[in-house]
Amino acid sequence: MRARLARSGAARAHGGAARLALLALLALLPLAAAAEAAAAAEAAPAPAAEAGPAPTPDAPAWAATAAASKAAAAKASERHWHATAHRLGAMSLEGRRLTDILGPIMRHTWTLPQAQVQKSLVYAGSNFRLRRVVHELAAGRRPVRVGAVGGSITHGAKASAIGETDWFSLVGAYLRAAFPKANVTTRNGALPATPSALMNMCLEQYVDDDVDLVFVEYAANDGSNRFDEVKAKVYERLLRKLLNRPSKPAVVLMQLMPKGMAFGAGNREKVPFHGTLEDMYGAQAQYYDLPWLSFRNAMWRLSELHVHGHNWTDFMWDKDFMHPIDPGMAAISDMVVHLVQQTALGLLLSPLGRADRELNQERLPPPMHAGNWEARNLMCTYGEAFKPLADAATSKGWDFINEGRAGAPKWGYIAAAPGAALRIVVDSRRGPGADAGAQMNVMLAYLKSYVGMGMASFECTAGCTCEPKLQVDALHALRQSTIYLVRLLVSQAERCEITVTTLDATSSGAHKFKVSGIMMNEYTGDDITEKLHEEQWLTQLQATAHGGAERAAGGHASADADAAGGAGEGDSSSGSGGSSDGSSEAVKAAIASGGGGAAEEPNDR
C-alpha cells in the first residue's frame, strides 16, 4: 500500500483505470455470488432427521425442519463466502491478485450469511477516520490502540470465556491476524449495567488518551423509548468527547438490541423492530459521519422470522434474551470484520490522500442538538478506588465490601441499619482561573434492588453547600439489581464533605444501602444538564423493553440484570475490604437475607 502512494503519474493513470474496472467487477459480485449461493443451497442435500432433536407436538411449523434447514443454510452460506473469496482471487490490480494484496484481511470464519452481514452496515459515510486507522494497520509503522465502551454485552457477559469468545476479544484477535505487521493493543472499557450517561461522566477512566479506534455500544442499555431526546443528548455529549480527543480516533457505533426485542411474538413485553433508540442515535452517526453497525438488522430476518430454521435461542441467552451467547458474540464480530474488509477494499479503489487529510483537519461541527455542548469531567472514582474518599474517623455503620466474584468485583460501602453515616470528602473546585461561584455536578452511585433495601439521605455537611436529597429509596419492584445515580449541585470547596445517612423509613422492612462511587463535572447551568443527572430521570433511563417502546417512558426495567453479569450485587458477600466501625456481621446478615439478590429473568422463548 505504501508503494502505491509513490507511483509515477503514468502508473497513477493506469492504476485509476484498473480501479475503475475493479469497481465495476465488484459491483457485480453480490449478484453473481448470491446466484451461486442460491444454486448451491438448492443442490445441497438435507441432513438426516437425527441431526437435531425431534420437535415437541406443540412446536411451531418452522421448528419441524429447523435442524435440517440450518444445516443446509450453513453449507450454502459457506459456499457463498468461498465464492466471493474465489472471485476476489481471480481479479488483479496492477499485476497483483487482490487476495495477494489484501492477504489475511479477507480471511475470516463467518457465523452469519453474507446478506445478513451486509445488512448490518447501515451507514459508512466517508469513513475517513477508519480509513486512516486501517491504512496504519496495514503499514504497521506504529502501535494501534483499540478501545470499547458499553454495557455488560461488550464487557463479555454470557460469553463462554471473557477475553476470548466475547465480541470485542474476537475483533481484537481478527485485527492481529489480519494485520500481522501491526502492533494492536486493545482495552475493554465497558461497564456492566451502565448507560451512556455514566460513561459520559467517566470516559477518561475507561478510554486511553491516545486511542485510535473506539467502539461505542449503548443502544441496548439506554432503552427502547425511541423518542427520548434527553438520552440522545447524553449520547451526543459522549460522542463529542470521544471525537475531540487529541488522537482524533475513529468511532464506530455498535448498536445492539434493547431487552424485549428478542422476546416471543406473544409476550406482552415484546419490543418491535423500531422500538429502540438506535435510529435516533443513527442520526448522530450521519451528522458526525461515523460508521453505524446494527445487530438488529443483522439478526432480525434470521431469528424473528425463523429463516432457515433459526431462532433467537441460537444466538441469545435464554434467561433474558438480551445477552448474546457465543454464536451471537461471533455474529457481532462478523459486523466489525465486514466493515474493516470494506474499508480495506475502499483503500484499494481510492488510496488515502488529500481528501482524507482535509476531512481529518476539519473542526468538529457544533452539536446536532442545539446548545448540547459537552462539559469537562473532573472526577470519576468507582470500585476499590472509592474507599479512600470516605472519612473513616467520622463515618460509622458502613463496611467496604466486595459483593462480586473473581474477575468481576463489586466493591462499595454498605450499611444495614438506620442511622449509619458515611462521610465522603472531595475537592469540588473547578481549577485555577475558574469562576468561584460556579457550581459542580456531583453524582453518587448507589445500588437499587428488589428486596431488603432501605432509604438514605444525601447532603452537604461541611465546607460546601448543596440542596440535599432527603429520601432516596434503594428498593424497586424489578427483580434486578442496578446502579443508579443521585445528583447534587455542589458549591466549590477544597474540602467538600457529603454525608450519606441511612433512614428509619423503609419500603422493604430492611435497611441495606450501598454506595459505590462518585462522579463530578462542571455544571453548565442549562436545562438539559438538570435533566441528565436527576435521579428520577435516571430511573427512566434504566427502563428498557418492559411494556413496549411507547410505554418505556413510564416503565421501570433496567437494561442489565445481575443475572446477566451486570452491576447488581450477588446474594452473598465474597469478601470484606475493611470496616468503619466493626459492623460487618450486621451487613453480611442483611446481604444473606436477600438484599440485592440476583435477578431472575423469564424464559421468554
Coordinates of C-alpha atoms in Angstrom, one line a residue:
M1 CA 0.0 0.0 0.0
R2 CA 3.0 2.3 0.7
A3 CA 4.4 1.6 -2.7
R4 CA 1.1 2.7 -4.3
L5 CA 1.5 6.1 -2.9
A6 CA 4.8 6.7 -4.6
R7 CA 3.8 5.7 -8.1
S8 CA 4.6 7.8 -11.2
G9 CA 2.0 9.8 -13.0
A10 CA 1.7 7.2 -15.7
A11 CA 1.3 4.5 -13.2
R12 CA -1.4 6.5 -11.4
A13 CA -3.4 6.8 -14.6
H14 CA -3.0 3.1 -15.3
G15 CA -4.0 2.3 -11.6
G16 CA -7.0 4.6 -11.9
A17 CA -8.3 2.7 -14.9
A18 CA -7.6 -0.6 -13.1
R19 CA -9.5 0.6 -10.1
L20 CA -12.5 1.7 -12.2
A21 CA -12.5 -1.8 -13.8
L22 CA -12.3 -3.4 -10.4
L23 CA -15.1 -1.2 -9.1
A24 CA -17.3 -2.4 -12.0
L25 CA -16.4 -6.0 -11.2
L26 CA -17.0 -5.6 -7.5
A27 CA -20.4 -4.2 -8.2
L28 CA -21.3 -7.5 -9.9
L29 CA -20.0 -9.7 -7.1
P30 CA -23.1 -9.6 -4.8
L31 CA -25.4 -10.6 -7.7
A32 CA -23.1 -13.4 -9.0
A33 CA -22.2 -14.7 -5.6
A34 CA -25.9 -14.6 -4.5
A35 CA -27.0 -16.6 -7.5
E36 CA -24.2 -19.1 -7.0
A37 CA -25.0 -19.5 -3.3
A38 CA -28.7 -20.0 -4.1
A39 CA -27.9 -22.7 -6.6
A40 CA -25.6 -24.4 -4.1
A41 CA -28.3 -24.2 -1.4
E42 CA -30.8 -25.8 -3.7
A43 CA -28.4 -28.6 -4.6
A44 CA -27.3 -29.3 -1.0
P45 CA -28.9 -32.4 0.4
A46 CA -30.9 -32.0 3.6
P47 CA -29.2 -33.6 6.6
A48 CA -30.9 -36.7 8.2
A49 CA -33.6 -36.1 10.7
E50 CA -31.4 -37.3 13.5
A51 CA -29.2 -34.2 13.1
G52 CA -31.3 -32.4 15.7
P53 CA -33.8 -33.2 18.5
A54 CA -37.3 -34.1 17.5
P55 CA -39.8 -31.2 17.9
T56 CA -42.5 -31.4 20.5
P57 CA -46.1 -31.9 19.3
D58 CA -47.0 -28.3 20.0
A59 CA -43.9 -26.9 18.4
P60 CA -44.4 -24.2 15.6
A61 CA -44.3 -25.4 12.0
W62 CA -40.8 -23.9 11.3
A63 CA -39.3 -26.0 14.1
A64 CA -40.1 -29.3 12.5
T65 CA -37.4 -28.9 9.9
A66 CA -35.2 -26.4 11.8
A67 CA -32.2 -28.6 12.2
A68 CA -32.1 -29.7 8.5
S69 CA -32.8 -26.2 7.3
K70 CA -30.0 -24.7 9.4
A71 CA -27.5 -27.3 8.3
A72 CA -28.3 -26.8 4.6
A73 CA -28.2 -23.0 5.0
A74 CA -24.8 -23.2 6.8
K75 CA -23.4 -25.1 3.8
A76 CA -24.9 -22.7 1.4
S77 CA -23.5 -19.7 3.4
E78 CA -20.0 -21.2 3.5
R79 CA -20.1 -21.7 -0.3
H80 CA -21.3 -18.2 -0.8
W81 CA -18.4 -16.7 1.2
H82 CA -15.9 -19.0 -0.5
A83 CA -17.3 -18.0 -3.9
T84 CA -16.8 -14.3 -3.0
A85 CA -13.2 -15.0 -1.9
H86 CA -12.5 -17.0 -5.1
R87 CA -13.8 -14.2 -7.3
L88 CA -11.6 -11.7 -5.5
G89 CA -8.6 -14.1 -6.0
A90 CA -9.4 -14.2 -9.7
M91 CA -9.1 -10.4 -10.0
S92 CA -5.9 -8.5 -10.3
L93 CA -4.8 -4.9 -9.8
E94 CA -1.6 -3.6 -11.4
G95 CA -0.5 -7.2 -12.0
R96 CA -1.2 -8.5 -8.5
R97 CA -4.1 -10.6 -7.4
L98 CA -6.4 -8.9 -4.9
T99 CA -6.1 -11.8 -2.5
D100 CA -2.3 -11.3 -2.5
I101 CA -2.7 -7.5 -1.8
L102 CA -5.3 -7.9 0.9
G103 CA -3.8 -11.2 2.2
P104 CA -5.2 -12.2 5.7
I105 CA -7.5 -9.2 5.8
M106 CA -10.1 -11.2 3.9
R107 CA -9.7 -14.4 6.0
H108 CA -12.4 -14.9 8.5
T109 CA -14.7 -17.7 9.6
W110 CA -18.2 -16.3 9.3
T111 CA -21.2 -17.0 11.6
L112 CA -23.8 -15.1 9.6
P113 CA -24.9 -15.4 6.0
Q114 CA -23.4 -12.8 3.7
A115 CA -26.7 -11.0 3.2
Q116 CA -27.2 -10.6 6.9
V117 CA -23.7 -9.2 7.5
Q118 CA -24.3 -6.7 4.7
K119 CA -27.5 -5.5 6.3
S120 CA -25.6 -4.8 9.5
L121 CA -23.6 -1.9 7.9
V122 CA -26.3 0.8 8.0
Y123 CA -24.1 3.8 7.3
A124 CA -20.4 4.2 6.5
G125 CA -20.2 7.7 5.1
S126 CA -16.8 9.0 4.0
N127 CA -15.3 6.8 6.8
F128 CA -12.2 9.0 6.8
R129 CA -11.2 8.2 10.3
L130 CA -11.4 4.5 10.0
R131 CA -9.7 4.6 6.6
R132 CA -6.7 6.3 8.3
V133 CA -6.7 3.5 11.0
V134 CA -6.9 0.7 8.5
H135 CA -4.1 2.3 6.5
E136 CA -1.9 2.5 9.6
L137 CA -2.7 -1.1 10.5
A138 CA -1.6 -2.2 7.0
A139 CA 1.5 -0.1 7.2
G140 CA 2.5 -1.4 10.6
R141 CA 4.7 1.6 11.4
R142 CA 3.3 2.4 14.8
P143 CA 1.1 0.8 17.5
V144 CA -2.6 1.0 17.0
R145 CA -4.8 1.2 20.1
V146 CA -8.4 -0.1 20.0
G147 CA -11.0 0.5 22.8
A148 CA -14.6 -0.2 23.5
V149 CA -17.2 1.3 25.9
G150 CA -20.7 -0.1 26.6
G151 CA -22.6 -2.4 29.0
S152 CA -22.4 -6.0 30.0
I153 CA -22.6 -7.4 26.5
T154 CA -19.4 -5.6 25.4
H155 CA -17.9 -6.5 28.8
G156 CA -18.5 -10.1 27.8
A157 CA -21.5 -11.3 29.8
K158 CA -22.6 -14.8 28.8
A159 CA -19.6 -15.4 26.5
S160 CA -18.2 -18.8 27.5
A161 CA -14.7 -17.2 28.1
I162 CA -14.5 -13.5 28.6
G163 CA -11.3 -12.3 26.9
E164 CA -11.6 -15.0 24.2
T165 CA -15.2 -15.5 22.9
D166 CA -16.8 -12.1 23.6
W167 CA -17.2 -10.0 20.5
F168 CA -14.6 -7.4 21.4
S169 CA -11.9 -10.1 22.0
L170 CA -12.9 -11.8 18.7
V171 CA -12.4 -8.4 16.9
G172 CA -9.0 -7.9 18.6
A173 CA -7.9 -11.4 17.5
Y174 CA -9.1 -10.7 13.9
L175 CA -7.2 -7.4 13.7
R176 CA -3.9 -9.1 14.9
A177 CA -4.3 -11.9 12.4
A178 CA -5.4 -9.6 9.6
F179 CA -2.6 -7.1 10.0
P180 CA 0.4 -9.2 11.1
K181 CA 2.8 -6.3 10.8
A182 CA 0.7 -4.1 13.2
N183 CA 1.1 -3.8 17.0
V184 CA -2.5 -3.9 18.0
T185 CA -3.4 -3.3 21.7
T186 CA -7.0 -3.5 23.0
R187 CA -8.7 -2.1 26.1
N188 CA -12.2 -3.1 27.0
G189 CA -13.7 -0.1 29.0
A190 CA -17.2 -1.5 29.1
L191 CA -19.0 -1.4 32.5
P192 CA -21.9 -3.8 33.1
A193 CA -25.3 -2.4 34.0
T194 CA -24.4 1.2 33.0
P195 CA -26.0 3.6 30.5
S196 CA -24.2 6.1 28.3
A197 CA -24.9 8.8 31.0
L198 CA -22.4 7.2 33.3
M199 CA -19.7 6.8 30.7
N200 CA -20.3 10.4 29.7
M201 CA -19.1 11.3 33.2
C202 CA -16.3 8.7 33.4
L203 CA -14.9 8.5 29.9
E204 CA -11.3 9.4 30.9
Q205 CA -11.2 6.5 33.3
Y206 CA -12.0 3.9 30.6
V207 CA -10.6 5.1 27.3
D208 CA -6.9 5.9 26.7
D209 CA -6.0 9.4 25.6
D210 CA -4.1 8.1 22.5
V211 CA -6.8 5.6 21.4
D212 CA -7.1 5.2 17.6
L213 CA -10.4 3.3 17.3
V214 CA -13.3 3.1 19.7
F215 CA -16.5 1.1 19.6
V216 CA -19.5 2.6 21.3
E217 CA -22.3 0.3 22.5
Y218 CA -25.2 1.8 24.4
A219 CA -28.4 1.4 22.4
A220 CA -29.1 -1.8 24.4
N221 CA -28.7 -0.1 27.9
D222 CA -30.2 3.2 27.0
G223 CA -33.7 1.7 26.4
S224 CA -36.5 1.2 24.0
N225 CA -38.2 4.6 24.0
R226 CA -37.2 5.7 20.6
F227 CA -38.5 9.3 21.1
D228 CA -36.3 10.1 24.2
E229 CA -34.4 13.2 23.1
V230 CA -32.8 13.6 26.5
K231 CA -31.0 10.3 26.2
A232 CA -29.9 11.2 22.7
K233 CA -28.4 14.4 24.1
V234 CA -26.4 12.4 26.7
Y235 CA -25.2 10.1 23.9
E236 CA -24.2 13.0 21.7
R237 CA -22.1 14.5 24.5
L238 CA -20.3 11.2 24.9
L239 CA -19.6 11.0 21.2
R240 CA -18.3 14.6 21.1
K241 CA -15.9 13.8 24.0
L242 CA -14.5 10.9 22.1
L243 CA -14.2 12.7 18.7
N244 CA -12.5 15.7 20.3
R245 CA -9.7 13.6 21.9
P246 CA -6.2 14.6 20.8
S247 CA -5.7 11.4 18.8
K248 CA -8.9 12.0 16.8
P249 CA -10.0 8.4 17.0
A250 CA -12.2 6.6 14.6
V251 CA -15.5 6.0 16.4
V252 CA -17.9 3.1 15.4
L253 CA -21.4 3.0 16.7
M254 CA -22.2 -0.6 17.7
Q255 CA -25.9 -0.7 18.0
L256 CA -27.2 -3.8 19.9
M257 CA -30.7 -4.6 20.8
P258 CA -32.7 -3.5 23.9
K259 CA -34.3 -6.0 26.2
G260 CA -37.5 -7.3 24.8
M261 CA -36.7 -7.2 21.1
A262 CA -35.8 -10.9 21.1
F263 CA -38.9 -11.9 23.1
G264 CA -41.5 -14.1 21.6
A265 CA -44.3 -12.5 19.5
G266 CA -46.9 -13.3 22.1
N267 CA -45.0 -11.8 25.0
R268 CA -46.7 -8.6 26.4
E269 CA -43.2 -7.0 26.8
K270 CA -42.2 -7.7 23.2
V271 CA -40.4 -4.7 21.7
P272 CA -40.9 -4.2 17.9
F273 CA -38.2 -3.7 15.3
H274 CA -38.5 0.1 15.6
G275 CA -38.6 0.1 19.5
T276 CA -35.1 1.3 20.0
L277 CA -33.0 4.4 20.3
E278 CA -30.8 3.0 17.6
D279 CA -32.4 5.0 14.8
M280 CA -32.2 8.3 16.8
Y281 CA -28.6 7.6 17.6
G282 CA -28.2 6.8 13.9
A283 CA -28.9 10.4 13.1
Q284 CA -25.8 11.3 15.0
A285 CA -23.8 8.7 13.1
Q286 CA -24.8 10.6 9.9
Y287 CA -24.3 14.0 11.4
Y288 CA -20.8 13.2 12.6
D289 CA -20.1 10.9 9.7
L290 CA -19.4 7.8 11.8
P291 CA -19.9 4.1 10.8
W292 CA -23.1 2.6 12.2
L293 CA -23.4 -1.2 12.7
S294 CA -26.8 -2.8 13.6
F295 CA -27.1 -6.1 15.3
R296 CA -30.9 -5.8 15.0
N297 CA -30.6 -5.5 11.2
A298 CA -28.2 -8.5 11.1
M299 CA -30.3 -10.8 13.2
W300 CA -34.0 -9.9 12.6
R301 CA -34.6 -11.9 9.4
L302 CA -32.9 -15.0 10.7
S303 CA -34.2 -15.1 14.3
E304 CA -37.5 -13.3 14.3
L305 CA -38.8 -14.7 11.0
H306 CA -37.1 -18.1 11.5
V307 CA -35.4 -18.1 8.1
H308 CA -33.6 -21.4 7.5
G309 CA -35.0 -22.6 10.9
H310 CA -33.1 -20.1 13.0
N311 CA -34.5 -18.8 16.3
W312 CA -33.3 -16.2 18.9
T313 CA -32.2 -19.1 21.1
D314 CA -29.5 -19.9 18.6
F315 CA -27.8 -16.6 19.5
M316 CA -29.1 -15.3 22.8
W317 CA -29.0 -16.3 26.4
D318 CA -32.4 -18.0 27.1
K319 CA -32.8 -16.4 30.6
D320 CA -33.2 -12.8 29.4
F321 CA -33.0 -12.8 25.5
M322 CA -30.8 -9.7 25.7
H323 CA -27.3 -11.0 26.2
P324 CA -25.7 -12.9 23.3
I325 CA -24.1 -16.3 23.8
D326 CA -21.0 -17.4 21.8
P327 CA -22.7 -17.6 18.4
G328 CA -24.3 -14.2 19.0
M329 CA -20.9 -12.8 20.0
A330 CA -19.4 -14.2 16.8
A331 CA -22.2 -12.6 14.8
I332 CA -21.4 -9.2 16.3
S333 CA -17.7 -9.6 15.4
D334 CA -18.8 -10.5 11.9
M335 CA -20.3 -7.0 11.6
V336 CA -16.9 -5.4 12.5
V337 CA -14.9 -7.7 10.3
H338 CA -17.1 -6.8 7.3
L339 CA -16.7 -3.1 8.0
V340 CA -12.9 -3.4 8.2
Q341 CA -12.8 -5.5 5.0
Q342 CA -14.9 -3.0 3.1
T343 CA -12.7 -0.2 4.3
A344 CA -9.6 -2.1 3.1
L345 CA -11.2 -2.6 -0.3
G346 CA -12.1 1.1 -0.4
L347 CA -8.5 2.0 0.2
L348 CA -7.5 -0.1 -2.9
L349 CA -10.0 1.7 -5.0
S350 CA -9.2 5.2 -3.6
P351 CA -6.0 5.3 -1.6
L352 CA -5.6 7.5 1.4
G353 CA -4.9 11.0 0.2
R354 CA -5.7 14.7 0.2
A355 CA -9.4 14.4 0.7
D356 CA -8.9 12.3 3.8
R357 CA -6.3 14.7 5.2
E358 CA -8.7 17.6 4.7
L359 CA -11.5 15.8 6.5
N360 CA -9.2 15.0 9.4
Q361 CA -8.3 18.6 9.7
E362 CA -11.9 19.8 9.9
R363 CA -13.1 21.0 13.3
L364 CA -16.0 19.1 14.8
P365 CA -19.3 20.7 13.9
P366 CA -21.5 22.3 16.6
P367 CA -23.8 19.9 18.5
M368 CA -26.6 18.4 16.4
H369 CA -28.9 19.2 19.3
A370 CA -28.5 23.0 19.6
G371 CA -26.5 24.1 22.7
N372 CA -25.7 20.5 23.7
W373 CA -22.1 21.2 24.5
E374 CA -20.1 18.7 26.4
A375 CA -18.9 19.5 29.9
R376 CA -15.4 18.9 31.3
N377 CA -15.2 15.8 33.6
L378 CA -13.1 16.3 36.8
M379 CA -13.7 13.1 38.8
C380 CA -14.9 9.5 38.3
T381 CA -14.0 7.3 41.2
Y382 CA -15.5 3.8 41.4
G383 CA -14.9 0.4 43.0
E384 CA -11.8 0.0 45.1
A385 CA -10.6 3.5 44.3
F386 CA -13.7 4.9 46.1
K387 CA -12.6 3.5 49.5
P388 CA -10.1 6.3 50.5
L389 CA -12.7 9.1 49.9
A390 CA -14.6 8.1 53.0
D391 CA -13.5 9.8 56.2
A392 CA -13.1 6.7 58.4
A393 CA -12.7 8.7 61.6
T394 CA -16.2 10.2 61.4
S395 CA -18.1 7.6 59.4
K396 CA -20.0 4.9 61.3
G397 CA -22.1 1.9 60.4
W398 CA -20.6 1.3 56.9
D399 CA -18.4 -1.5 55.7
F400 CA -16.4 -1.6 52.4
I401 CA -17.3 -4.9 50.9
N402 CA -16.9 -6.8 47.6
E403 CA -20.2 -8.5 46.6
G404 CA -18.8 -9.6 43.3
R405 CA -16.6 -12.5 42.2
A406 CA -13.1 -13.1 40.8
G407 CA -12.7 -11.0 37.6
A408 CA -16.0 -9.1 38.3
P409 CA -15.6 -7.2 41.6
K410 CA -18.4 -5.1 43.0
W411 CA -16.9 -3.0 45.8
G412 CA -18.8 -0.4 47.8
Y413 CA -19.7 0.9 51.2
I414 CA -22.7 -1.0 52.7
A415 CA -24.9 -0.2 55.7
A416 CA -27.5 -2.5 57.2
A417 CA -29.1 -0.4 59.9
P418 CA -30.7 3.1 60.2
G419 CA -28.5 5.9 61.5
A420 CA -25.3 4.8 59.7
A421 CA -23.4 7.9 58.5
L422 CA -20.9 7.8 55.6
R423 CA -18.9 11.0 55.1
I424 CA -17.3 11.4 51.7
V425 CA -14.7 14.1 51.2
V426 CA -13.8 15.6 47.8
D427 CA -12.2 18.7 46.3
S428 CA -15.1 20.3 44.4
R429 CA -13.1 23.2 42.9
R430 CA -13.0 23.6 39.2
G431 CA -9.4 24.6 39.0
P432 CA -7.2 27.8 38.6
G433 CA -9.0 30.7 36.9
A434 CA -12.5 29.2 37.2
D435 CA -15.5 31.2 38.3
A436 CA -15.5 30.7 42.1
G437 CA -19.3 31.0 42.2
A438 CA -20.0 28.3 39.6
Q439 CA -21.4 25.0 40.9
M440 CA -20.3 21.4 40.2
N441 CA -22.4 18.4 39.2
V442 CA -21.7 15.7 41.8
M443 CA -23.2 12.2 41.3
L444 CA -23.0 9.4 43.8
A445 CA -23.6 5.8 42.6
Y446 CA -25.8 3.6 44.7
L447 CA -27.4 0.2 44.3
K448 CA -31.1 -0.3 43.6
S449 CA -32.5 -3.8 44.1
Y450 CA -35.8 -5.7 44.8
V451 CA -35.6 -7.0 48.4
G452 CA -34.1 -5.9 51.7
M453 CA -33.2 -2.4 50.6
G454 CA -33.5 0.7 52.6
M455 CA -33.5 4.5 52.3
A456 CA -30.9 7.2 52.8
S457 CA -30.4 10.9 52.7
F458 CA -27.6 12.7 50.8
E459 CA -26.5 16.2 51.9
C460 CA -23.5 18.5 52.1
T461 CA -22.4 18.8 55.7
A462 CA -19.1 20.7 55.8
G463 CA -17.1 23.0 53.5
C464 CA -19.6 23.2 50.7
T465 CA -23.3 23.7 50.2
C466 CA -26.0 21.9 48.1
E467 CA -29.7 21.2 48.1
P468 CA -30.0 17.9 49.9
K469 CA -31.8 14.7 48.7
L470 CA -33.6 13.8 51.9
Q471 CA -35.1 10.4 50.9
V472 CA -33.6 8.2 48.3
D473 CA -35.2 4.7 48.2
A474 CA -32.9 1.8 47.1
L475 CA -35.9 -0.5 46.6
H476 CA -37.7 -1.1 43.3
A477 CA -40.2 -3.6 42.0
L478 CA -38.0 -5.2 39.4
R479 CA -36.2 -8.4 40.1
Q480 CA -33.0 -6.8 39.1
S481 CA -30.1 -5.1 40.8
T482 CA -28.7 -2.0 39.1
I483 CA -26.5 1.0 39.8
Y484 CA -28.3 4.4 39.9
L485 CA -27.1 7.9 40.5
V486 CA -28.0 10.7 43.0
R487 CA -27.1 14.1 41.7
L488 CA -26.2 17.1 43.8
L489 CA -25.4 20.7 42.7
V490 CA -22.4 21.5 44.9
S491 CA -20.6 24.7 45.6
Q492 CA -16.8 24.8 45.2
A493 CA -14.6 24.0 48.1
E494 CA -11.2 22.5 48.7
R495 CA -12.7 20.1 51.3
C496 CA -16.3 19.3 50.5
E497 CA -18.0 16.8 52.8
I498 CA -21.0 14.9 51.6
T499 CA -22.8 12.7 54.1
V500 CA -25.0 9.7 53.3
T501 CA -27.2 8.7 56.2
T502 CA -29.5 5.6 56.3
L503 CA -33.0 6.4 57.4
D504 CA -35.6 4.8 59.8
A505 CA -38.1 4.8 56.9
T506 CA -38.1 1.7 54.7
S507 CA -40.3 0.3 51.9
S508 CA -39.0 -3.2 52.3
G509 CA -38.8 -3.7 56.1
A510 CA -35.0 -3.8 55.9
H511 CA -32.3 -1.1 55.7
K512 CA -29.5 -2.2 53.3
F513 CA -27.9 0.6 51.4
K514 CA -24.8 0.5 49.1
V515 CA -22.8 3.5 47.8
S516 CA -20.1 2.5 45.2
G517 CA -18.7 5.6 43.5
I518 CA -18.7 9.3 42.9
M519 CA -18.5 11.4 39.7
M520 CA -18.1 15.1 39.2
N521 CA -18.1 17.5 36.3
E522 CA -18.6 21.2 35.6
Y523 CA -22.2 22.4 35.8
T524 CA -23.1 24.5 32.7
G525 CA -26.4 25.8 34.1
D526 CA -28.6 24.6 31.2
D527 CA -31.8 22.7 31.4
I528 CA -30.6 19.6 29.8
T529 CA -27.8 19.2 32.4
E530 CA -30.5 19.3 35.1
K531 CA -32.4 16.5 33.3
L532 CA -29.4 14.4 32.6
H533 CA -28.5 13.8 36.2
E534 CA -31.6 13.9 38.4
E535 CA -32.3 10.5 39.9
Q536 CA -35.9 10.4 38.7
W537 CA -34.7 10.8 35.1
L538 CA -32.1 8.1 35.5
T539 CA -34.8 5.7 36.7
Q540 CA -36.4 6.3 33.3
L541 CA -33.0 5.9 31.6
Q542 CA -32.7 2.4 33.0
A543 CA -36.1 1.5 31.6
T544 CA -35.9 -0.8 28.6
A545 CA -38.4 -3.1 26.9
H546 CA -40.9 -3.7 29.6
G547 CA -44.3 -2.6 28.4
G548 CA -43.1 -1.9 24.8
A549 CA -41.5 1.1 23.2
E550 CA -44.3 3.5 23.7
R551 CA -44.7 2.7 27.4
A552 CA -41.0 2.8 28.2
A553 CA -41.2 6.4 29.4
G554 CA -43.3 5.2 32.3
G555 CA -41.6 1.9 32.8
H556 CA -39.1 0.8 35.4
A557 CA -37.0 -2.0 33.9
S558 CA -33.2 -1.8 33.8
A559 CA -31.1 -2.7 30.9
D560 CA -28.6 -5.0 32.6
A561 CA -29.7 -7.5 35.2
D562 CA -27.5 -9.0 37.8
A563 CA -28.1 -12.4 36.3
A564 CA -26.7 -11.1 33.0
G565 CA -23.4 -10.2 34.6
G566 CA -24.4 -6.6 35.4
A567 CA -23.5 -4.3 38.2
G568 CA -26.2 -5.6 40.5
E569 CA -24.8 -7.4 43.6
G570 CA -25.0 -11.0 44.5
D571 CA -26.9 -12.8 47.2
S572 CA -23.8 -13.1 49.5
S573 CA -20.6 -11.2 50.2
S574 CA -17.5 -12.6 48.6
G575 CA -15.2 -10.7 50.9
S576 CA -14.7 -7.6 53.0
G577 CA -12.3 -4.8 52.4
G578 CA -12.5 -3.2 55.9
S579 CA -15.0 -1.7 58.2
S580 CA -15.6 1.7 59.6
D581 CA -16.9 0.6 62.9
G582 CA -16.8 -3.2 63.1
S583 CA -20.4 -3.8 61.9
S584 CA -19.6 -6.2 59.1
E585 CA -21.6 -9.1 60.7
A586 CA -24.8 -7.0 60.6
V587 CA -24.0 -6.1 57.0
K588 CA -23.4 -9.7 56.0
A589 CA -26.6 -10.7 57.7
A590 CA -28.5 -8.2 55.7
I591 CA -26.9 -9.4 52.5
A592 CA -27.6 -13.0 53.3
S593 CA -31.3 -12.1 53.9
G594 CA -31.6 -11.4 50.2
G595 CA -30.9 -7.7 49.8
G596 CA -29.6 -7.2 46.3
G597 CA -30.2 -10.7 45.2
A598 CA -29.6 -12.0 41.7
A599 CA -32.2 -11.1 39.1
E600 CA -34.4 -13.9 37.8
E601 CA -35.4 -13.4 34.2
P602 CA -38.3 -15.2 32.4
N603 CA -37.5 -17.8 29.8
D604 CA -39.4 -16.0 27.0
R605 CA -38.6 -18.3 24.2

